[in-house]
mmCIF file of C-alpha atoms in Angstrom:
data_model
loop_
_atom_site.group_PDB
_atom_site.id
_atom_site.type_symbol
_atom_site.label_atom_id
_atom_site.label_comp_id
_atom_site.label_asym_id
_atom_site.label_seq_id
_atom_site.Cartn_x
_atom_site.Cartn_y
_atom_site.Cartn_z
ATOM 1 C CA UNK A 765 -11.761 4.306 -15.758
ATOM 2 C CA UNK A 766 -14.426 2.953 -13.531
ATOM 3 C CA UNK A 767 -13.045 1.255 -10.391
ATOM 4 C CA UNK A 768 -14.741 -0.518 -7.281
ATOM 5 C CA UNK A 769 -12.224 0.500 -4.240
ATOM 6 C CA UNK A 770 -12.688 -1.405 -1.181
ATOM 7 C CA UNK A 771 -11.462 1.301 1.784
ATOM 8 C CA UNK A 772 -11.520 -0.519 4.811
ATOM 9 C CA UNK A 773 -13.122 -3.953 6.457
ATOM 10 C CA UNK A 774 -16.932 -4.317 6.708
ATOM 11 C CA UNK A 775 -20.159 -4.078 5.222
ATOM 12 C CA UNK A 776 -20.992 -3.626 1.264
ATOM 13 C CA UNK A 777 -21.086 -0.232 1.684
ATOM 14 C CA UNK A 778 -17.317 -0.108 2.167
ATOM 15 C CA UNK A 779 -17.539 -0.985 -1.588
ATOM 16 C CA UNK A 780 -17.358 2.729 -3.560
ATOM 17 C CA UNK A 781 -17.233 3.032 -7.411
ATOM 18 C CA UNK A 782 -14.606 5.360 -8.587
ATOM 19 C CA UNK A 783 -13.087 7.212 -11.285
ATOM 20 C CA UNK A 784 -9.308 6.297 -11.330
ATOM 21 C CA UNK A 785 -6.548 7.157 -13.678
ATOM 22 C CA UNK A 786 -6.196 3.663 -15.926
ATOM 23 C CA UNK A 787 -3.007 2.056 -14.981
ATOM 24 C CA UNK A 788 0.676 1.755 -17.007
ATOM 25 C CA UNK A 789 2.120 -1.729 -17.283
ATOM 26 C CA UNK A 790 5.511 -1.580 -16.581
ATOM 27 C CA UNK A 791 7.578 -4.291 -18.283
ATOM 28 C CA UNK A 792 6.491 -7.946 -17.932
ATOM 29 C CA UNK A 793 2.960 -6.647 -16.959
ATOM 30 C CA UNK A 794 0.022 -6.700 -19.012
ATOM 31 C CA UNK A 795 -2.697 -4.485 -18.529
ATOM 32 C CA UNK A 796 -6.167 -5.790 -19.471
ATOM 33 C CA UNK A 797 -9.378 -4.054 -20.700
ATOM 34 C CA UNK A 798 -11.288 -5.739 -17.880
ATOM 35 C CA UNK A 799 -14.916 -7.137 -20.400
ATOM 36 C CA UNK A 800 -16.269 -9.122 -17.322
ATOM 37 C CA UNK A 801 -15.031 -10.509 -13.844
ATOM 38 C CA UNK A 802 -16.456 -13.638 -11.395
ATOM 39 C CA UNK A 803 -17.205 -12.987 -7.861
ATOM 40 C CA UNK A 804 -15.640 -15.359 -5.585
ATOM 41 C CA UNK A 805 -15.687 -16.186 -1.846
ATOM 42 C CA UNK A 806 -12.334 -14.973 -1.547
ATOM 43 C CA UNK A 807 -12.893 -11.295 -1.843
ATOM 44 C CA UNK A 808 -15.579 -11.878 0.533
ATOM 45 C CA UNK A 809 -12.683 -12.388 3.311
ATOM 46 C CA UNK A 810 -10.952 -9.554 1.995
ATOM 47 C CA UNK A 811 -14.016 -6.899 2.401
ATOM 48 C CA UNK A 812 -14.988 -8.342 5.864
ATOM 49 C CA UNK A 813 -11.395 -8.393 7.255
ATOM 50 C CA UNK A 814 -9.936 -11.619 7.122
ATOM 51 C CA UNK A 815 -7.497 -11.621 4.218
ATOM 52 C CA UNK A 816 -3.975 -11.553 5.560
ATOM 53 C CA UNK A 817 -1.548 -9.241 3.959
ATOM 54 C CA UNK A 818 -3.527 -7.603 2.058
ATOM 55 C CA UNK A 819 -2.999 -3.726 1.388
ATOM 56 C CA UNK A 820 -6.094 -1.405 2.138
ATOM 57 C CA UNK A 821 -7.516 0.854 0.044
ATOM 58 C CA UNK A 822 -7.497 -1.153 -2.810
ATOM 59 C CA UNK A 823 -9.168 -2.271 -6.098
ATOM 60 C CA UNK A 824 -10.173 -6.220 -4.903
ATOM 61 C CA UNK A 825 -11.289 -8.949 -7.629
ATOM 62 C CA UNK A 826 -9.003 -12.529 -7.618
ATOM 63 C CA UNK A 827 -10.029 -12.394 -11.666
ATOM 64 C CA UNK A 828 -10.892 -11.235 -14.871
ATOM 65 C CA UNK A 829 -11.366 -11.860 -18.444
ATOM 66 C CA UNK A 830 -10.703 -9.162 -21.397
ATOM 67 C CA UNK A 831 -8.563 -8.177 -23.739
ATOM 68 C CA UNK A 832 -4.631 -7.144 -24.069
ATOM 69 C CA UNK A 833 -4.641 -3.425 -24.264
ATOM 70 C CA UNK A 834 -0.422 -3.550 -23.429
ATOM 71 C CA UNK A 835 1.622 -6.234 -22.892
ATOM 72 C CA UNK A 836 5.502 -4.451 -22.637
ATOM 73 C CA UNK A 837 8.569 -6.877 -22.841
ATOM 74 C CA UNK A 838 5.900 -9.811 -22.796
ATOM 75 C CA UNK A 839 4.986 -12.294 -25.774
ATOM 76 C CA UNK A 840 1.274 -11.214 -25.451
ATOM 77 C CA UNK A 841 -0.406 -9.000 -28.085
ATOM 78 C CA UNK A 842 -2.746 -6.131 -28.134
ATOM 79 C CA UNK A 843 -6.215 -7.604 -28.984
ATOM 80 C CA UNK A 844 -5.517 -11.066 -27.195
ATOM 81 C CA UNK A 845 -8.605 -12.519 -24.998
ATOM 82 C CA UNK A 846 -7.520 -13.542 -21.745
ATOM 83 C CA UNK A 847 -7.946 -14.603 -18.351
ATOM 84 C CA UNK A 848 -6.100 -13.406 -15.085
ATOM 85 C CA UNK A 849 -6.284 -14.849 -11.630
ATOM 86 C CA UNK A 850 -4.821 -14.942 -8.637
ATOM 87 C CA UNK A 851 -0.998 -14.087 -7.909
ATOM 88 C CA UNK A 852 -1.722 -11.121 -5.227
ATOM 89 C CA UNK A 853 -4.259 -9.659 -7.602
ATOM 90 C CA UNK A 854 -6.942 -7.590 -5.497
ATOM 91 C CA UNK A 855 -4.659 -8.309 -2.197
ATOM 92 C CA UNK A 856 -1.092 -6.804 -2.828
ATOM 93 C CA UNK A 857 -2.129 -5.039 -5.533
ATOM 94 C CA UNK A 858 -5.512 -3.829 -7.189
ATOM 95 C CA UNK A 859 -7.085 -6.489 -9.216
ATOM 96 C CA UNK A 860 -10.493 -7.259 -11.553
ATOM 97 C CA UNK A 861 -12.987 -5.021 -9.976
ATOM 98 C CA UNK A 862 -12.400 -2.415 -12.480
ATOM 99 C CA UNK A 863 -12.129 -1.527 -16.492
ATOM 100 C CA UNK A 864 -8.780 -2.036 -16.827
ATOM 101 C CA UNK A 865 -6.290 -4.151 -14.331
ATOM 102 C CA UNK A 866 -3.032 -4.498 -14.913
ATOM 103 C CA UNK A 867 -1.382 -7.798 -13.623
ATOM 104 C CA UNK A 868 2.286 -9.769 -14.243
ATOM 105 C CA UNK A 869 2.053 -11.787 -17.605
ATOM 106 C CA UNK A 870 2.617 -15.296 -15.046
ATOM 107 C CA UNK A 871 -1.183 -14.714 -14.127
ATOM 108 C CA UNK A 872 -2.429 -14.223 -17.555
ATOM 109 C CA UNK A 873 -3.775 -17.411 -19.712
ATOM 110 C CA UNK A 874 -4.514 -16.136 -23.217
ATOM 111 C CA UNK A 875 -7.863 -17.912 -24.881
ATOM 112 C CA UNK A 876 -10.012 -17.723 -28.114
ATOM 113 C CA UNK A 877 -13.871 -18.246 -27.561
ATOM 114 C CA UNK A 878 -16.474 -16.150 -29.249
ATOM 115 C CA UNK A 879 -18.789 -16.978 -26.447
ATOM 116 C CA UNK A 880 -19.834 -14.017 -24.365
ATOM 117 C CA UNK A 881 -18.480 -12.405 -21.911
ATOM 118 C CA UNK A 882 -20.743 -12.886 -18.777
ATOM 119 C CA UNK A 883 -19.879 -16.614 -19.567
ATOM 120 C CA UNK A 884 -16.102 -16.336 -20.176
ATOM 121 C CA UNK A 885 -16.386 -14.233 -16.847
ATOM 122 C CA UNK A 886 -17.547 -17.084 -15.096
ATOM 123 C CA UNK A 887 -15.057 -19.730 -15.856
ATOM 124 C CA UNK A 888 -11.316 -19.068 -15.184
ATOM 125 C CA UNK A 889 -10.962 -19.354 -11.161
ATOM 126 C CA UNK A 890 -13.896 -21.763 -10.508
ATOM 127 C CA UNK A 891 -12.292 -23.936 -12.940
ATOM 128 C CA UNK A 892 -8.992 -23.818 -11.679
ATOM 129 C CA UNK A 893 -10.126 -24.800 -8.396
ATOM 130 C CA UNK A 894 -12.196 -27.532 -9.645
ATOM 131 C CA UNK A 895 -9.421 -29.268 -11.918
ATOM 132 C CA UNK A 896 -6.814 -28.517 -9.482
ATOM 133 C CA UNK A 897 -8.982 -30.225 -6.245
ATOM 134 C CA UNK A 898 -9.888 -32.878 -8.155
ATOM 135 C CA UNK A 899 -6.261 -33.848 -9.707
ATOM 136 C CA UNK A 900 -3.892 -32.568 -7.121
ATOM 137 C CA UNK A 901 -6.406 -32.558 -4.202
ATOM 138 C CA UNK A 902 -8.451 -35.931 -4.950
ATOM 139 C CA UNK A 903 -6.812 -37.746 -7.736
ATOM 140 C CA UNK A 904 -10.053 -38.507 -8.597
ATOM 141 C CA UNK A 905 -10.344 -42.049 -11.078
ATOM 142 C CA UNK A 906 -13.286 -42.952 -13.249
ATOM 143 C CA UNK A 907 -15.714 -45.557 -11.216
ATOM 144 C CA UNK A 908 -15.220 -43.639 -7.734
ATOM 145 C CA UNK A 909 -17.502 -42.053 -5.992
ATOM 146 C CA UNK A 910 -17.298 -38.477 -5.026
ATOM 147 C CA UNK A 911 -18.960 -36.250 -2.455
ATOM 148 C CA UNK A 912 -18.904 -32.675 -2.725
ATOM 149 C CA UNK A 913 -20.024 -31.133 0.410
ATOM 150 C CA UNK A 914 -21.708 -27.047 -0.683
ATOM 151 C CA UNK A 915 -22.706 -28.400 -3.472
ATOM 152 C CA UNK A 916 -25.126 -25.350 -5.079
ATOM 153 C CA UNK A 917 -21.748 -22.959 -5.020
ATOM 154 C CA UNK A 918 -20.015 -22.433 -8.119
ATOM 155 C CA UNK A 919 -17.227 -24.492 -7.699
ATOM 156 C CA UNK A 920 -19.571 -27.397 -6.571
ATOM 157 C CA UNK A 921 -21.360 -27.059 -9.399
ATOM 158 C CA UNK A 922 -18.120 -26.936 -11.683
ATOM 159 C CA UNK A 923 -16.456 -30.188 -9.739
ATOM 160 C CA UNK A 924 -19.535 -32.255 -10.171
ATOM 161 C CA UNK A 925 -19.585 -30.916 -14.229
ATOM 162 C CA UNK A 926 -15.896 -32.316 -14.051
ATOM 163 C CA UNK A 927 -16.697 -35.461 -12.139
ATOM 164 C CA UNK A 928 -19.554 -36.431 -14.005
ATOM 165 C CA UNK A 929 -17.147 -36.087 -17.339
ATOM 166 C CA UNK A 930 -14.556 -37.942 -16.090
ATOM 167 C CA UNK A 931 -16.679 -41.411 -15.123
ATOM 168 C CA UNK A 932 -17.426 -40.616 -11.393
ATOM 169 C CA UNK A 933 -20.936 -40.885 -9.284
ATOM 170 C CA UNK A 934 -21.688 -37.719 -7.748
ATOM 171 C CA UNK A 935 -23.411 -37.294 -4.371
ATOM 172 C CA UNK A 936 -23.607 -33.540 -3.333
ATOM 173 C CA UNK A 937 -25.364 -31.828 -0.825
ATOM 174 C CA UNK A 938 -27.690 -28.509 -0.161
ATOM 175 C CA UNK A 939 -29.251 -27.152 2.646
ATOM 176 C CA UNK A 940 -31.794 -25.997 1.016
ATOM 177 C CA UNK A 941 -34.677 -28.633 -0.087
ATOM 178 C CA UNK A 942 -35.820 -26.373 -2.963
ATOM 179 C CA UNK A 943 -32.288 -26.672 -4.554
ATOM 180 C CA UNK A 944 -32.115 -30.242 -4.676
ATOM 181 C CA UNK A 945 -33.848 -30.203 -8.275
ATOM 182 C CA UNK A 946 -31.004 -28.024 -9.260
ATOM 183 C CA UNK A 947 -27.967 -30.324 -8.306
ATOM 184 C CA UNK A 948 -29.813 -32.935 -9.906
ATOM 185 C CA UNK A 949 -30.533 -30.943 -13.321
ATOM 186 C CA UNK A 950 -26.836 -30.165 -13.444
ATOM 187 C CA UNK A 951 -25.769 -33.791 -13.273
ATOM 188 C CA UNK A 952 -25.824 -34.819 -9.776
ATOM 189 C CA UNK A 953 -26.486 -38.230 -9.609
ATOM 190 C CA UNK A 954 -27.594 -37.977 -5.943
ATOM 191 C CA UNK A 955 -28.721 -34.609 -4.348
ATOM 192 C CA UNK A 956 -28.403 -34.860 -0.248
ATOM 193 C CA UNK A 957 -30.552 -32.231 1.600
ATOM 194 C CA UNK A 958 -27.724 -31.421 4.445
ATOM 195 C CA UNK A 959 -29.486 -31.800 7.710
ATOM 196 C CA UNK A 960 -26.200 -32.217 9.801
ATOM 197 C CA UNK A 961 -26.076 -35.847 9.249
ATOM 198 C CA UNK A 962 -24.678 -36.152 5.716
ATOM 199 C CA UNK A 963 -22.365 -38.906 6.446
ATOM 200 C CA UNK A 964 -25.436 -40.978 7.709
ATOM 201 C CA UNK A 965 -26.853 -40.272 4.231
ATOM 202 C CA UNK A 966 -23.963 -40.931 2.230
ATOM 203 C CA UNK A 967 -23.380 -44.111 3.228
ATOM 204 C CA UNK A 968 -26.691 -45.656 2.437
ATOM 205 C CA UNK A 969 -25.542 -45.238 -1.064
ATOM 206 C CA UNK A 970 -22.168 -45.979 -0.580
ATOM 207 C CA UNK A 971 -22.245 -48.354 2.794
ATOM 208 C CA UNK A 972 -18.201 -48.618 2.768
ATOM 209 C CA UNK A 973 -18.173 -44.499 2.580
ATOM 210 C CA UNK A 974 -17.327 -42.632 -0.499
ATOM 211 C CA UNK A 975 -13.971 -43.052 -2.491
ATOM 212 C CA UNK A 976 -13.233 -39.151 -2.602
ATOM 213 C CA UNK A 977 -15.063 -35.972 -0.928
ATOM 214 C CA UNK A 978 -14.633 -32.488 -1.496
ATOM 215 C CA UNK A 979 -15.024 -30.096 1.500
ATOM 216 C CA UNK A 980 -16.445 -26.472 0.600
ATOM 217 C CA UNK A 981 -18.241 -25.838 3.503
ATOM 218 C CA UNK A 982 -15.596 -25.580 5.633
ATOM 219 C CA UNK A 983 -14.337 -26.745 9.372
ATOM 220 C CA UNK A 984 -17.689 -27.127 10.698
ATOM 221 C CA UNK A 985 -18.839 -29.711 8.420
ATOM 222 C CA UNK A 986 -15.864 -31.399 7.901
ATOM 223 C CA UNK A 987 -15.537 -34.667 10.398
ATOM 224 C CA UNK A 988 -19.164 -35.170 9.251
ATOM 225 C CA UNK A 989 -17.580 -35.110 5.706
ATOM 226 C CA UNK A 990 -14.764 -37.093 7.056
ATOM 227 C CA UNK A 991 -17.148 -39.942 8.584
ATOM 228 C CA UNK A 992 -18.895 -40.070 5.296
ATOM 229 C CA UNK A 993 -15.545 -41.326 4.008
ATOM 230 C CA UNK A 994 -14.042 -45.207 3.357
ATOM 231 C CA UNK A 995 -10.732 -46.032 5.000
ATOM 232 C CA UNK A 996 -7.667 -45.285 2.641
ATOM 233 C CA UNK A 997 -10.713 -42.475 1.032
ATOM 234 C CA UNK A 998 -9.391 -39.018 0.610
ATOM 235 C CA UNK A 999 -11.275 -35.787 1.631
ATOM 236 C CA UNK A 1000 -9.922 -32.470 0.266
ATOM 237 C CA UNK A 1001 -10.780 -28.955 2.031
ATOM 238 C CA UNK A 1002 -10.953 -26.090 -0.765
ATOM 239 C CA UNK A 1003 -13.905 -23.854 0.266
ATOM 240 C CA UNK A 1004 -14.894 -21.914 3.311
ATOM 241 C CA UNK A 1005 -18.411 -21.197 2.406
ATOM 242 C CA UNK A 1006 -18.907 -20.700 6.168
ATOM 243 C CA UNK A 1007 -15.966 -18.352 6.647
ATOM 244 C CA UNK A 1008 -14.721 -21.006 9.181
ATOM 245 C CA UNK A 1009 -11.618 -22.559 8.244
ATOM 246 C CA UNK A 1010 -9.036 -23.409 11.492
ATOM 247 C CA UNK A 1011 -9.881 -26.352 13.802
ATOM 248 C CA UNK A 1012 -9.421 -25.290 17.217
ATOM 249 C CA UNK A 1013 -7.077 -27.052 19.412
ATOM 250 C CA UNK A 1014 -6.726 -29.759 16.730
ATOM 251 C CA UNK A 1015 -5.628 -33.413 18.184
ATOM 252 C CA UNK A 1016 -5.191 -35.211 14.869
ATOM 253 C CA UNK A 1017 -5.415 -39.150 16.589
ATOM 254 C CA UNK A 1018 -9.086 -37.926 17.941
ATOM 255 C CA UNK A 1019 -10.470 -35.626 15.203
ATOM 256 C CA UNK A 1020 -9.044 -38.082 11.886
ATOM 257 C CA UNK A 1021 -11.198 -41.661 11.146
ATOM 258 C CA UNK A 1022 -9.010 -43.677 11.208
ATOM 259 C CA UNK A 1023 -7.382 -44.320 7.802
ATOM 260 C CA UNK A 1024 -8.990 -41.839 5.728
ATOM 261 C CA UNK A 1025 -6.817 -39.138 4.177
ATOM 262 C CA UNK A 1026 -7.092 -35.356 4.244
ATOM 263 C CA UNK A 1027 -5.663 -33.015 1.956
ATOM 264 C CA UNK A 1028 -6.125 -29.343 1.008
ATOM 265 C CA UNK A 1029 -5.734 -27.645 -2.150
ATOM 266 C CA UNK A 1030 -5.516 -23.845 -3.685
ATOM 267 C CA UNK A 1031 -3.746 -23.001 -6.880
ATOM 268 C CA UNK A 1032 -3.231 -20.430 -8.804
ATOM 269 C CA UNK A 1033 -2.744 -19.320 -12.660
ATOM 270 C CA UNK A 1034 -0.290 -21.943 -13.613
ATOM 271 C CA UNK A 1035 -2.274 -24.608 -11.827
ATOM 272 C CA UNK A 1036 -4.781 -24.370 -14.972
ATOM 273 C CA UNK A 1037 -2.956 -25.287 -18.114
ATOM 274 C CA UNK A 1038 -3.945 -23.291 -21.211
ATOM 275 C CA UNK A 1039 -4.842 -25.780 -22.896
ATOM 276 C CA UNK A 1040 -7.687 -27.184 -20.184
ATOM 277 C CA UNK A 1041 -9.396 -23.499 -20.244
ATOM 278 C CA UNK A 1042 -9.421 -23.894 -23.878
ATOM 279 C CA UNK A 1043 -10.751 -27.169 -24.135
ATOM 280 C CA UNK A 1044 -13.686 -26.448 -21.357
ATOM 281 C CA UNK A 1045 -14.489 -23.284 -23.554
ATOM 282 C CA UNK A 1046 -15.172 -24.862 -26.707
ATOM 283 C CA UNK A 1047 -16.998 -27.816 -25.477
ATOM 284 C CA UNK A 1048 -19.530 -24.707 -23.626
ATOM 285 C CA UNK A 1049 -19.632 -23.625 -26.991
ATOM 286 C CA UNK A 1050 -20.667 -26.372 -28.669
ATOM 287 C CA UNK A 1051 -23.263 -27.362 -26.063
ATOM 288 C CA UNK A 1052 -21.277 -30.756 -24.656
ATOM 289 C CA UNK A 1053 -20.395 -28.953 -21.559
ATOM 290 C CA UNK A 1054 -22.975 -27.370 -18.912
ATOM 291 C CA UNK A 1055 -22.000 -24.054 -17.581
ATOM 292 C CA UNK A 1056 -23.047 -23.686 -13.800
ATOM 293 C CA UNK A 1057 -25.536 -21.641 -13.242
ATOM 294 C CA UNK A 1058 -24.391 -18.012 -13.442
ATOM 295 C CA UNK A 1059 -26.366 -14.988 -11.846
ATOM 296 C CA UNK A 1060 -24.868 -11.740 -13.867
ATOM 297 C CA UNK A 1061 -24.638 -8.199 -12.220
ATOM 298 C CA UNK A 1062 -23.572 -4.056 -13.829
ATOM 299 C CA UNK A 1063 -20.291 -2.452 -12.243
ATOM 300 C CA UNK A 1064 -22.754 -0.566 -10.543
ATOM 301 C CA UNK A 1065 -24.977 -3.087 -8.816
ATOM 302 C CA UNK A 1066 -21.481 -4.631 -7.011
ATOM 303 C CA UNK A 1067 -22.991 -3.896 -3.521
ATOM 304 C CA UNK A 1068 -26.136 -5.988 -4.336
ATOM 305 C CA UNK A 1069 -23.835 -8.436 -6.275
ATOM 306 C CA UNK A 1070 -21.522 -8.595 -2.954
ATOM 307 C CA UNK A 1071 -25.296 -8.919 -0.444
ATOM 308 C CA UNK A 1072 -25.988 -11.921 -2.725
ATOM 309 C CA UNK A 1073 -22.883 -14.144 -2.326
ATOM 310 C CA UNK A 1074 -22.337 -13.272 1.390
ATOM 311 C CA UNK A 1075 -26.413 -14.485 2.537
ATOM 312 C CA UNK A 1076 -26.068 -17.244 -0.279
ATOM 313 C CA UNK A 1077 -28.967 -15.665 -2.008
ATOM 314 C CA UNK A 1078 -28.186 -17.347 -5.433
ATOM 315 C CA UNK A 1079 -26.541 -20.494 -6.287
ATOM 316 C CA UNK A 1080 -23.966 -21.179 -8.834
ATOM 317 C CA UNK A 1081 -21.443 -18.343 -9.953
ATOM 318 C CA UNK A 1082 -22.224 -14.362 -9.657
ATOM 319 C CA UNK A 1083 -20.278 -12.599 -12.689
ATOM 320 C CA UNK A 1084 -20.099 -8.571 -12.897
ATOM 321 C CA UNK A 1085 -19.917 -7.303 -16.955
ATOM 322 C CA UNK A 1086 -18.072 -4.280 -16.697
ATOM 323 C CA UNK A 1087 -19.563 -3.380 -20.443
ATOM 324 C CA UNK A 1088 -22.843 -3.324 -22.097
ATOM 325 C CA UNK A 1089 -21.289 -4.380 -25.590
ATOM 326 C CA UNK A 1090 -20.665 -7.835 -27.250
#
């Protein structure tokens, strides 16, 4: 099979495109013919050396969505569509970035969709992050306002998507003027050009401060995204588009306004029930739900694909088809 094998910390070029023996499940794994996979920030980490415990050489990619080629000692048949993410996939051991992956049946949700597989590819993890930061993370309630700070990535795309369908006004921001038609044609009800100030901005719309914001950026943004906030308002940190993500020296009293709440989330397969992905596939299907935008790569363009999410030279979610069929 074809494999991408990250050997060692650094630049794309530390990506390589192998041949490698496909893998045997042993019982209670499943191994998966590997159709497409999403890129996501968190392989970014890996390749530039800032995953911890993760195993080098090895086959990186969070998830992936195919079909069942073995499923031994699991209830999963051969033929199945699924998804697998997370779990130590692409860390402890390899994961998506290849033809066939083979992964423990806990990080496998199995799916029907006949939609096609650069758009299947793009929905599993950003999804799970979205539901799960705005349930667990936000608690998010129709009426509220939310404010999703990195709002042209994938998963700012996706939360707004969710937002927007669940009754909530959606600010979200961009640093880039010549995006701001983008939020807005994906549902944003109001697109904030981020010129440092955001909280500033946020506040002439909502002059108490937002009910709920969603940090993606990451530490350097966030007490701007914290100001931008009303007392008893919660702010949940689940990107690090800026590959920042400690506080240094952090003094809690002098860094938090005073009563608004922060929270952090990251999930992983069983944080998205079945029944969710299902639901969020069909309505794509029959053209009630938007898809982000989705920027879709071959195997063998995975340095370029790679270049692209680490200078933020496309917005929305960057998908690799590992096949040319249906």
């Amino acid at each position: 099979m074809r494999a991408v094998v990250l050997t060692q910390p650094g630049p794309v070029e530390n990506l390589h495109l192998r041949d490698l023996p496909v893998p045997e499940p042993r019982p209670g794994w499943v191994r998966i013919a590997v159709k497409a996979f999403g890129l996501n920030r968190s392989e970014l980490h890996l390749r530039l050396g800032y995953a911890e415990g993760a195993r080098l050489p090895v086959v990186p990619g969070i998830e992936a969505v195919g079909i069942v080629d073995a499923a031994p000692g699991t209830d999963l048949e051969r033929g199945q569509q699924v998804a697998a993410l997370m779990g130590g996939m692409g860390r402890t051991y390899d994961g998506g970035y290849a033809e066939y992956t083979v992964v423990p049946r806990g990080q496998v949700i199995p799916f029907r969709s006949d939609l096609p597989w650069d758009v299947l590819g793009a929905v599993p993890e950003t999804l799970q992050t979205a539901h799960g930061s705005l349930t667990t993370g936000l608690d998010l309630r129709a009426g509220q306002t939310l404010l999703i700070r990195g709002g042209t990535s994938a998963l700012g795309y996706a939360t707004a998507a969710l937002a927007r369908d669940l009754g909530a006004t959606v600010l979200a921001t961009t640093r880039q003027r010549d995006r701001l038609d983008d939020l807005a044609a994906h549902g944003v009800d109001h697109p904030i050009l981020d010129d440092g100030d955001v909280a500033a901005r946020a506040r002439r719309i909502a002059p108490d401060g937002v009910d709920a914001a969603l940090e993606l950026v990451g530490t350097p943004t966030l007490p701007d995204t914290l100001n931008a906030t009303r007392v008893h308002g919660t702010v949940c940190f689940a990107g690090m588009l800026s590959n920042e993500w400690t506080v240094p020296e952090f003094y809690p009293i002098g860094y938090l306004p005073r009563g608004v709440r922060l929270s952090a989330y990251g999930g992983d397969a069983s944080d998205l029930p079945p029944a969710v992905l299902q639901t969020i596939l069909d309505r794509i299907a029959a053209g009630t739900f938007a898809l982000w935008p989705t920027t879709v790569y071959p195997l063998d363009r995975i340095r370029r694909a790679h270049h692209d999410m680490e200078t933020n030279a496309v917005s929305g979610k960057l998908v690799v088809r590992t096949t040319d069929g249906p």
